[in-house]
């Protein structure tokens, strides 16, 4: 990750130092910005997928916990008519 950040900083410095306003510089900057946006989109998607996966896992755990509690209550002879 540090190497990616270092490379990004080097690319930024290179492009910014060479900006003279010509078409090639503009094209370089455009390509650079597009690359940064793609990296950000990829990282955001990875984080989003991770969060969604964890939420799904928590939902499954809650369902399992509810079933375990219901089973324990049934074994103990507790009436669950007040619950859900």
mmCIF file of C-alpha atoms in Angstrom:
data_model
loop_
_atom_site.group_PDB
_atom_site.id
_atom_site.type_symbol
_atom_site.label_atom_id
_atom_site.label_comp_id
_atom_site.label_asym_id
_atom_site.label_seq_id
_atom_site.Cartn_x
_atom_site.Cartn_y
_atom_site.Cartn_z
ATOM 1 C CA UNK A 1 0.000 0.000 0.000
ATOM 2 C CA UNK A 2 2.838 2.379 0.769
ATOM 3 C CA UNK A 3 4.389 1.673 -2.589
ATOM 4 C CA UNK A 4 1.099 2.562 -4.315
ATOM 5 C CA UNK A 5 0.912 5.797 -2.372
ATOM 6 C CA UNK A 6 4.554 6.560 -3.119
ATOM 7 C CA UNK A 7 4.013 5.869 -6.817
ATOM 8 C CA UNK A 8 0.941 8.116 -6.816
ATOM 9 C CA UNK A 9 2.930 10.915 -5.181
ATOM 10 C CA UNK A 10 5.731 10.502 -7.721
ATOM 11 C CA UNK A 11 3.265 10.570 -10.608
ATOM 12 C CA UNK A 12 1.621 13.681 -9.226
ATOM 13 C CA UNK A 13 4.941 15.454 -8.787
ATOM 14 C CA UNK A 14 6.049 14.440 -12.299
ATOM 15 C CA UNK A 15 2.878 15.631 -13.957
ATOM 16 C CA UNK A 16 2.642 18.831 -11.951
ATOM 17 C CA UNK A 17 6.273 19.725 -12.621
ATOM 18 C CA UNK A 18 5.807 19.293 -16.356
ATOM 19 C CA UNK A 19 2.528 21.137 -16.769
ATOM 20 C CA UNK A 20 3.089 23.749 -19.363
ATOM 21 C CA UNK A 21 -0.382 23.896 -20.762
ATOM 22 C CA UNK A 22 0.159 21.894 -23.942
ATOM 23 C CA UNK A 23 -2.114 19.090 -25.120
ATOM 24 C CA UNK A 24 0.281 16.315 -24.103
ATOM 25 C CA UNK A 25 0.403 17.594 -20.511
ATOM 26 C CA UNK A 26 -3.370 17.834 -20.420
ATOM 27 C CA UNK A 27 -3.647 14.283 -21.755
ATOM 28 C CA UNK A 28 -1.128 13.028 -19.158
ATOM 29 C CA UNK A 29 -3.081 14.684 -16.380
ATOM 30 C CA UNK A 30 -6.339 13.264 -17.681
ATOM 31 C CA UNK A 31 -4.898 9.741 -17.797
ATOM 32 C CA UNK A 32 -3.444 10.176 -14.312
ATOM 33 C CA UNK A 33 -6.736 11.413 -12.840
ATOM 34 C CA UNK A 34 -8.647 8.603 -14.536
ATOM 35 C CA UNK A 35 -6.229 6.108 -12.992
ATOM 36 C CA UNK A 36 -6.719 7.624 -9.552
ATOM 37 C CA UNK A 37 -10.482 7.530 -9.943
ATOM 38 C CA UNK A 38 -10.329 3.882 -11.004
ATOM 39 C CA UNK A 39 -8.192 3.025 -7.953
ATOM 40 C CA UNK A 40 -10.640 4.826 -5.687
ATOM 41 C CA UNK A 41 -13.596 3.048 -7.265
ATOM 42 C CA UNK A 42 -11.899 -0.335 -6.859
ATOM 43 C CA UNK A 43 -11.062 0.324 -3.205
ATOM 44 C CA UNK A 44 -14.565 1.607 -2.510
ATOM 45 C CA UNK A 45 -16.086 -1.496 -4.099
ATOM 46 C CA UNK A 46 -13.819 -3.767 -2.043
ATOM 47 C CA UNK A 47 -14.758 -1.971 1.167
ATOM 48 C CA UNK A 48 -18.434 -2.054 0.236
ATOM 49 C CA UNK A 49 -18.292 -5.797 -0.477
ATOM 50 C CA UNK A 50 -16.537 -6.397 2.853
ATOM 51 C CA UNK A 51 -19.127 -4.386 4.779
ATOM 52 C CA UNK A 52 -22.046 -6.120 3.075
ATOM 53 C CA UNK A 53 -20.472 -9.502 3.774
ATOM 54 C CA UNK A 54 -20.057 -8.662 7.456
ATOM 55 C CA UNK A 55 -23.653 -7.428 7.713
ATOM 56 C CA UNK A 56 -24.885 -10.675 6.136
ATOM 57 C CA UNK A 57 -22.742 -12.665 8.568
ATOM 58 C CA UNK A 58 -24.135 -10.713 11.526
ATOM 59 C CA UNK A 59 -27.689 -11.372 10.312
ATOM 60 C CA UNK A 60 -26.980 -15.095 10.136
ATOM 61 C CA UNK A 61 -25.460 -15.060 13.621
ATOM 62 C CA UNK A 62 -28.496 -13.201 15.008
ATOM 63 C CA UNK A 63 -30.832 -15.732 13.389
ATOM 64 C CA UNK A 64 -28.805 -18.589 14.900
ATOM 65 C CA UNK A 65 -28.840 -16.903 18.306
ATOM 66 C CA UNK A 66 -32.614 -16.399 18.174
ATOM 67 C CA UNK A 67 -33.087 -20.071 17.291
ATOM 68 C CA UNK A 68 -30.795 -21.157 20.118
ATOM 69 C CA UNK A 69 -32.688 -18.985 22.604
ATOM 70 C CA UNK A 70 -36.018 -20.351 21.371
ATOM 71 C CA UNK A 71 -34.698 -23.921 21.731
ATOM 72 C CA UNK A 72 -33.456 -23.221 25.263
ATOM 73 C CA UNK A 73 -36.777 -21.636 26.213
ATOM 74 C CA UNK A 74 -38.630 -24.644 24.816
ATOM 75 C CA UNK A 75 -36.392 -27.026 26.796
ATOM 76 C CA UNK A 76 -36.982 -24.970 29.941
ATOM 77 C CA UNK A 77 -40.732 -24.959 29.333
ATOM 78 C CA UNK A 78 -40.959 -21.186 29.052
ATOM 79 C CA UNK A 79 -44.014 -19.837 27.195
ATOM 80 C CA UNK A 80 -42.954 -17.502 24.352
ATOM 81 C CA UNK A 81 -46.454 -16.148 23.661
ATOM 82 C CA UNK A 82 -45.375 -12.590 24.641
ATOM 83 C CA UNK A 83 -42.388 -12.589 22.262
ATOM 84 C CA UNK A 84 -42.225 -12.207 18.520
#
